[in-house]
mmCIF file of C-alpha atoms in Angstrom:
data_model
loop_
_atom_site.group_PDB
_atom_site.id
_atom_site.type_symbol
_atom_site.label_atom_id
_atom_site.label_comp_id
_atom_site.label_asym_id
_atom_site.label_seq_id
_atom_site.Cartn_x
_atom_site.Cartn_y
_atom_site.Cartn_z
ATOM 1 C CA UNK A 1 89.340 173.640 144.514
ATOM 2 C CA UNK A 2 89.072 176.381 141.632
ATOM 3 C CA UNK A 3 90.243 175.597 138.317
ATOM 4 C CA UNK A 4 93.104 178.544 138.386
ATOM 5 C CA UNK A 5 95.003 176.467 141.527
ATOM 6 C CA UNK A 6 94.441 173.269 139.507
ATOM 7 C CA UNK A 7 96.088 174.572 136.186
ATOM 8 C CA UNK A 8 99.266 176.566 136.445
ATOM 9 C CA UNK A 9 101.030 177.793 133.130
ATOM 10 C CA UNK A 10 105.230 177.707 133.520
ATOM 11 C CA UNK A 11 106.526 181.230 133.863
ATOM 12 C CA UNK A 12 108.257 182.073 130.882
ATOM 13 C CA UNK A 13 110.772 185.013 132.777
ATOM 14 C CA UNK A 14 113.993 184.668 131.450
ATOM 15 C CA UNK A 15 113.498 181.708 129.218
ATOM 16 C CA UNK A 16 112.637 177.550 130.394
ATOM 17 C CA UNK A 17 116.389 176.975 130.427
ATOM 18 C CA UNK A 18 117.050 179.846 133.190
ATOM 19 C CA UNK A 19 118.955 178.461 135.705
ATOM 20 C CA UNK A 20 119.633 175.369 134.426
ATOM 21 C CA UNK A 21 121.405 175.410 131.456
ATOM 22 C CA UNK A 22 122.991 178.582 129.192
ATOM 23 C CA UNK A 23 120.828 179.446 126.380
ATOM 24 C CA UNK A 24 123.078 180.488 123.685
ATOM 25 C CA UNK A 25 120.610 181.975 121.103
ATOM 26 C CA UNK A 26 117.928 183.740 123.289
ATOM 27 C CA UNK A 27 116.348 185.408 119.891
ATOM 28 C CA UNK A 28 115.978 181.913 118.673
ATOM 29 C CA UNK A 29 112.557 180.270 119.694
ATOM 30 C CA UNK A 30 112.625 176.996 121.801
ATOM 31 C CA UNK A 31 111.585 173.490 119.961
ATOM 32 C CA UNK A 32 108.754 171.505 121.611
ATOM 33 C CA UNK A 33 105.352 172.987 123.164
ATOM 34 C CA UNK A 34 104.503 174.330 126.407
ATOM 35 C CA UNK A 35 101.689 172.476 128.064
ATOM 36 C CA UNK A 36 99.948 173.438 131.650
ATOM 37 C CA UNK A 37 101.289 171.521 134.851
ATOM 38 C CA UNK A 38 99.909 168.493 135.655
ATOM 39 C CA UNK A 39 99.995 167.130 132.351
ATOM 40 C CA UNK A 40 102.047 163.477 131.881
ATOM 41 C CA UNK A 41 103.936 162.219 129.383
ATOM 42 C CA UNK A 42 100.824 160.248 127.676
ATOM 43 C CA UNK A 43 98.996 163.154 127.363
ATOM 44 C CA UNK A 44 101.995 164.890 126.043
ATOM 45 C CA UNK A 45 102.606 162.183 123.595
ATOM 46 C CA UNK A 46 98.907 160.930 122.606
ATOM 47 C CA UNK A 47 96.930 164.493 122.843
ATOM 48 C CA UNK A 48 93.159 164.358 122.268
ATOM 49 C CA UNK A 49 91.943 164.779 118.725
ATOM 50 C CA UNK A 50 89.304 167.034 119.469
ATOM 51 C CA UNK A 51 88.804 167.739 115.444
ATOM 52 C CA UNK A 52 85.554 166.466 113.639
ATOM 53 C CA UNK A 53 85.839 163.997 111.258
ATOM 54 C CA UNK A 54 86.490 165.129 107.834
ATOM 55 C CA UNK A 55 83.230 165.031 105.352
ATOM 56 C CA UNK A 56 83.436 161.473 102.943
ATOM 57 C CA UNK A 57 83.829 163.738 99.874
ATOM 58 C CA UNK A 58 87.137 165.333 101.760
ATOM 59 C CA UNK A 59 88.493 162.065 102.850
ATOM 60 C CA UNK A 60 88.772 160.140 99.774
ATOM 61 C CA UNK A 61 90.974 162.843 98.514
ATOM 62 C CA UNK A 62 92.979 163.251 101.574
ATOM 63 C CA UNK A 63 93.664 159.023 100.878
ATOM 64 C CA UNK A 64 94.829 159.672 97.453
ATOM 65 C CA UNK A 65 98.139 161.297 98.757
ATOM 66 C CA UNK A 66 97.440 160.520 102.922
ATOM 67 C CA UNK A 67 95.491 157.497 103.812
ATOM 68 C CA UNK A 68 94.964 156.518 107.207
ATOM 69 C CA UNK A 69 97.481 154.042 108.903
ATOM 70 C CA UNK A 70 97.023 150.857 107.665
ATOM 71 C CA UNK A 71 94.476 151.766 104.706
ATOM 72 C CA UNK A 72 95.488 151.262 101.421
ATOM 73 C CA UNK A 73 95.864 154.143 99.089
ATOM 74 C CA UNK A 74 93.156 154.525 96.652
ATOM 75 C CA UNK A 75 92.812 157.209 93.748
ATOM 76 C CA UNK A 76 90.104 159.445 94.592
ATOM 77 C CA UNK A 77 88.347 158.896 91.193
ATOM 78 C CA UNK A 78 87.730 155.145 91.895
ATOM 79 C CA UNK A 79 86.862 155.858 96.304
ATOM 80 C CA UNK A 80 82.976 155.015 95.516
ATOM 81 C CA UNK A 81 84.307 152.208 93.320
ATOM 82 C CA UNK A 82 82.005 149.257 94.248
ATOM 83 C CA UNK A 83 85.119 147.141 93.002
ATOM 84 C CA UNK A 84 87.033 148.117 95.607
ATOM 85 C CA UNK A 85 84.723 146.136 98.124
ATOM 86 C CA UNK A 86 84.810 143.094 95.843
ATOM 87 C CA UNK A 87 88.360 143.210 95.277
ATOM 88 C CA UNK A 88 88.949 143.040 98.983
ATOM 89 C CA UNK A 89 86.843 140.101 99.599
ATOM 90 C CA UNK A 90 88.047 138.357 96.460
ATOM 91 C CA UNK A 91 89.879 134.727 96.407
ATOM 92 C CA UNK A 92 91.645 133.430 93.868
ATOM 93 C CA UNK A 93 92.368 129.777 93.181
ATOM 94 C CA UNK A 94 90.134 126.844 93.871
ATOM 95 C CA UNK A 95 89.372 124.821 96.924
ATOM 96 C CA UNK A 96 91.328 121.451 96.760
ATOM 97 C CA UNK A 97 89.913 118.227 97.215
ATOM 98 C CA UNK A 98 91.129 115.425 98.932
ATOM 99 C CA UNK A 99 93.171 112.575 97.062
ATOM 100 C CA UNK A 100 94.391 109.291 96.899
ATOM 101 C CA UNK A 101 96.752 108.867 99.670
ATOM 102 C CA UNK A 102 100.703 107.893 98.533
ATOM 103 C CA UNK A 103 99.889 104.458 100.522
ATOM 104 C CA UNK A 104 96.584 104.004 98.150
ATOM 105 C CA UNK A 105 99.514 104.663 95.026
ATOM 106 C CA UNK A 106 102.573 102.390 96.506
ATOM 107 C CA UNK A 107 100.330 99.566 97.239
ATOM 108 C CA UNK A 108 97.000 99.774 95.150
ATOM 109 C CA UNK A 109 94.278 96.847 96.718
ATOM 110 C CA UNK A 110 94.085 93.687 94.503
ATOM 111 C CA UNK A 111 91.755 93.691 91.299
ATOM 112 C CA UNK A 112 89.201 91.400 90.743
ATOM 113 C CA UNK A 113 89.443 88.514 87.988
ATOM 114 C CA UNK A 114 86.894 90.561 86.118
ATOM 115 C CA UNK A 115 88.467 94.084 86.319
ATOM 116 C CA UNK A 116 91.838 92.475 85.446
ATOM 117 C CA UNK A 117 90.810 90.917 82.126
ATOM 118 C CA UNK A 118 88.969 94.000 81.734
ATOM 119 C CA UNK A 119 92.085 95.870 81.598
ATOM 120 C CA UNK A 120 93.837 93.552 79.635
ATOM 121 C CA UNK A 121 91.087 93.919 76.665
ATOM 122 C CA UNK A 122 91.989 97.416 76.889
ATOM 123 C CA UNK A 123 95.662 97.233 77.022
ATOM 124 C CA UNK A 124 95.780 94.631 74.065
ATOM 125 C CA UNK A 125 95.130 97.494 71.865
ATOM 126 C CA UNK A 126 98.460 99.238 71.799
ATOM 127 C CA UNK A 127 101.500 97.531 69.499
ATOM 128 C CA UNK A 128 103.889 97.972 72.954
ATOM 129 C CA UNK A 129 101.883 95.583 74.858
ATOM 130 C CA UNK A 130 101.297 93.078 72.278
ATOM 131 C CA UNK A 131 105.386 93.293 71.570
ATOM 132 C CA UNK A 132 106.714 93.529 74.971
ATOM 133 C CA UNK A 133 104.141 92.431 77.553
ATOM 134 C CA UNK A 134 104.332 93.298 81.490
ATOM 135 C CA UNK A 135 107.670 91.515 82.831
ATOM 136 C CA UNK A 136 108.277 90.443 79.483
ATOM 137 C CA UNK A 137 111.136 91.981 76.573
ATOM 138 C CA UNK A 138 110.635 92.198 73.752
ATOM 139 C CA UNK A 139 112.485 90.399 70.865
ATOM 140 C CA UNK A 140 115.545 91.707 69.685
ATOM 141 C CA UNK A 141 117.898 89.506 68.066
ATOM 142 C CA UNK A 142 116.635 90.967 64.551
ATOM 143 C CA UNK A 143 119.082 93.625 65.057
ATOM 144 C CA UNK A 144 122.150 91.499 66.091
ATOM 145 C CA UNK A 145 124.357 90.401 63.427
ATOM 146 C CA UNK A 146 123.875 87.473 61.427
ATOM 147 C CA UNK A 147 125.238 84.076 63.209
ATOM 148 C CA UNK A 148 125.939 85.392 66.550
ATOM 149 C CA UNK A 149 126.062 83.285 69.193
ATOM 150 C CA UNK A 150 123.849 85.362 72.161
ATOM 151 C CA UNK A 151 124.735 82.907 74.632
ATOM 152 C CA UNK A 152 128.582 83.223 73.950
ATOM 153 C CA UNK A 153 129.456 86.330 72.055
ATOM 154 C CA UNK A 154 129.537 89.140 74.755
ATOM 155 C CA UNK A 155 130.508 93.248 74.192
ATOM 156 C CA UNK A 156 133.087 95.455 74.936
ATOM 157 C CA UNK A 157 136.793 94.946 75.724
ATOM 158 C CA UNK A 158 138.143 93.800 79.177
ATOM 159 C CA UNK A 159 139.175 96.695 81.806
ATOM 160 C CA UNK A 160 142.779 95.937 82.399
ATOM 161 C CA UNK A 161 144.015 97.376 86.196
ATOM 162 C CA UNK A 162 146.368 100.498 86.183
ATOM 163 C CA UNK A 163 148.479 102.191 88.647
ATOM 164 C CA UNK A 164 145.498 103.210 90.919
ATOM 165 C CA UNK A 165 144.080 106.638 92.292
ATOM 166 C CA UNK A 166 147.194 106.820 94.555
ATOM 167 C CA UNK A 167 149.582 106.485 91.656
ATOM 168 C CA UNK A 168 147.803 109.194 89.478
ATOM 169 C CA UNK A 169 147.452 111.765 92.276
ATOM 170 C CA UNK A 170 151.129 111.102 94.064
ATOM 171 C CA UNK A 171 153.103 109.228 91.701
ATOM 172 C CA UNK A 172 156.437 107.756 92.517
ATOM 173 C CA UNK A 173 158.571 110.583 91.025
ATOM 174 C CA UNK A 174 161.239 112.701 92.115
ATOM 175 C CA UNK A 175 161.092 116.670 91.771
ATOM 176 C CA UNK A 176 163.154 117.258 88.702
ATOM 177 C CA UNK A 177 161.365 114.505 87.160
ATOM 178 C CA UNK A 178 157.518 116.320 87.859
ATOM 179 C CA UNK A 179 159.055 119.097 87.026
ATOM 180 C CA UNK A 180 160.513 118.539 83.404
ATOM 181 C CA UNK A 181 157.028 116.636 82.450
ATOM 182 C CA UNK A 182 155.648 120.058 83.316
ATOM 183 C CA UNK A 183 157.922 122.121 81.082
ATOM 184 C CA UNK A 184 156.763 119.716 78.230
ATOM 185 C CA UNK A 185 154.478 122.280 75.784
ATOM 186 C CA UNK A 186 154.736 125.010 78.559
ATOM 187 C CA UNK A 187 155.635 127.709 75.351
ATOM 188 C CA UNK A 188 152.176 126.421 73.782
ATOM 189 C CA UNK A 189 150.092 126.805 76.581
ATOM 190 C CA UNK A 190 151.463 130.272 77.000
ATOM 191 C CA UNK A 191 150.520 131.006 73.826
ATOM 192 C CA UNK A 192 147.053 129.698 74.201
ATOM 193 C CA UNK A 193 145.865 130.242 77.365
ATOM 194 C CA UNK A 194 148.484 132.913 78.520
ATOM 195 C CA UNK A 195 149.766 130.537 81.132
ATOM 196 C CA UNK A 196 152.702 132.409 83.004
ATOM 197 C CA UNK A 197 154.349 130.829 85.868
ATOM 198 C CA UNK A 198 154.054 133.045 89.593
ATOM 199 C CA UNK A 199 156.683 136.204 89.067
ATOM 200 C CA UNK A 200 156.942 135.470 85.418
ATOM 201 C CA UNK A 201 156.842 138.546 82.970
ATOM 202 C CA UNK A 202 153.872 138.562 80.773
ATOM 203 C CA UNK A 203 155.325 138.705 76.950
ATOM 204 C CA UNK A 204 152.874 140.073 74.799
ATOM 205 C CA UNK A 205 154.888 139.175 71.908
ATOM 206 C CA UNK A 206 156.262 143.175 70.512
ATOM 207 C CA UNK A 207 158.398 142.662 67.658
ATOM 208 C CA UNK A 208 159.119 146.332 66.911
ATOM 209 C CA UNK A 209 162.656 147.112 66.388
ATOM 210 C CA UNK A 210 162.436 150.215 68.768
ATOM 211 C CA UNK A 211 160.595 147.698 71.975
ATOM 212 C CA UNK A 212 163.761 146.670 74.314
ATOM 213 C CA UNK A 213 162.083 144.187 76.929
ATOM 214 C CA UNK A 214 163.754 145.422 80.009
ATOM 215 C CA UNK A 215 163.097 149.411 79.231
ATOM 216 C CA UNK A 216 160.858 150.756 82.137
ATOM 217 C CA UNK A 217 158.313 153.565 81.873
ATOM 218 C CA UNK A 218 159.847 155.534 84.837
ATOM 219 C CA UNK A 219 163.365 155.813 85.529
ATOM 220 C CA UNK A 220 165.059 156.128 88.992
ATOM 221 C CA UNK A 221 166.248 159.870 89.465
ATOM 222 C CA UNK A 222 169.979 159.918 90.744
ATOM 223 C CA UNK A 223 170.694 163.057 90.338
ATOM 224 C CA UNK A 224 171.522 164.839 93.521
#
């Protein structure tokens, strides 16, 4: 079979939308390309890059403002950078060895007699250990006062019992009486921390002759 039965071009008589739909603005040029029949959607959206590739002295300008997908952009005055191939390579940090384990820690295993008095030599150096050993306080009855009995004599004062959580968060009142312990310095707390009841007018505290409390800005217009 020839090559003119195997491609076939779409007549372009009348426009691609003859027949089908009502092209509106002939003098206005279709969007999309015309490809021959035969072709499939693959082709139409993945067409073959027949171009040569682009010389290396091109390309690392081209990456400066349009680098490939996924390539990093790189200023075309550091492309032959031998840096750049280091930096990609490069780790930072340190490789970590392994540990003592949190069991090792908890529960360390026993000491010998001679590591133990080992230590000790080397602990009997500080003024901490020699004042308050391991499991031992140390002495402090040189700051209590003179003639007090540390086996009698104790601190503080005793807690006497109260009314209770319940009492303090619904106490055995009536309304009026709640409500007259709350009026109590009401006027201060205004004052201080502009404390107005819900609906109450804010006084800002005008003493101008000419202020009159209950003048409004706008007026109601009753004329007919």
């Amino acid at each position: 079979m020839s090559s003119e039965t195997q491609v076939r071009l779409p007549s372009l008589n009348g426009g691609i939308y003859t027949g089908k739909f009502k092209d509106w603005s002939p003098s206005l040029r279709p969007a999309g390309k015309l490809t021959v029949s035969g072709d499939t959607a693959e082709l139409c959206m993945k067409p073959k890059n027949d171009r040569p590739p682009s010389a290396d002295i091109i390309r690392r300008f081209r990456a400066t403002v349009r680098p490939d997908a996924g390539q990093m952009r790189v200023f075309y005055g550091r492309a032959q950078d031998p840096h750049q191939q280091w930096a990609a390579e490069m780790t930072h940090g340190i490789n970590t060895t392994s540990s003592n384990t949190a069991g090792e820690l908890a529960n360390p295993p026993p000491k010998t007699l001679f590591n133990q008095r080992k230590l000790d030599r080397k602990e009997n150096i500080y003024a901490s250990h020699i004042r308050a050993p391991l499991g031992i306080s140390h002495e402090q009855s040189h700051g209590l006062p003179r003639g007090l009995n540390r086996d009698q004599f104790t601190f503080g004062i005793p807690t006497e019992l109260d009314i209770g959580a319940g009492g303090l968060i619904n106490p055995n009142k009536t309304y009026a009486e709640v409500a007259a312990e709350s009026a109590v310095g009401m006027e201060l707390y205004r004052e201080t921390h502009k404390n107005f009841d819900v609906g109450e007018k804010l006084h800002r505290g005008y003493t101008q002759p000419s202020f009159f409390p209950e003048k409004k800005i706008w007026h109601s217009n009753t004329s007919q």
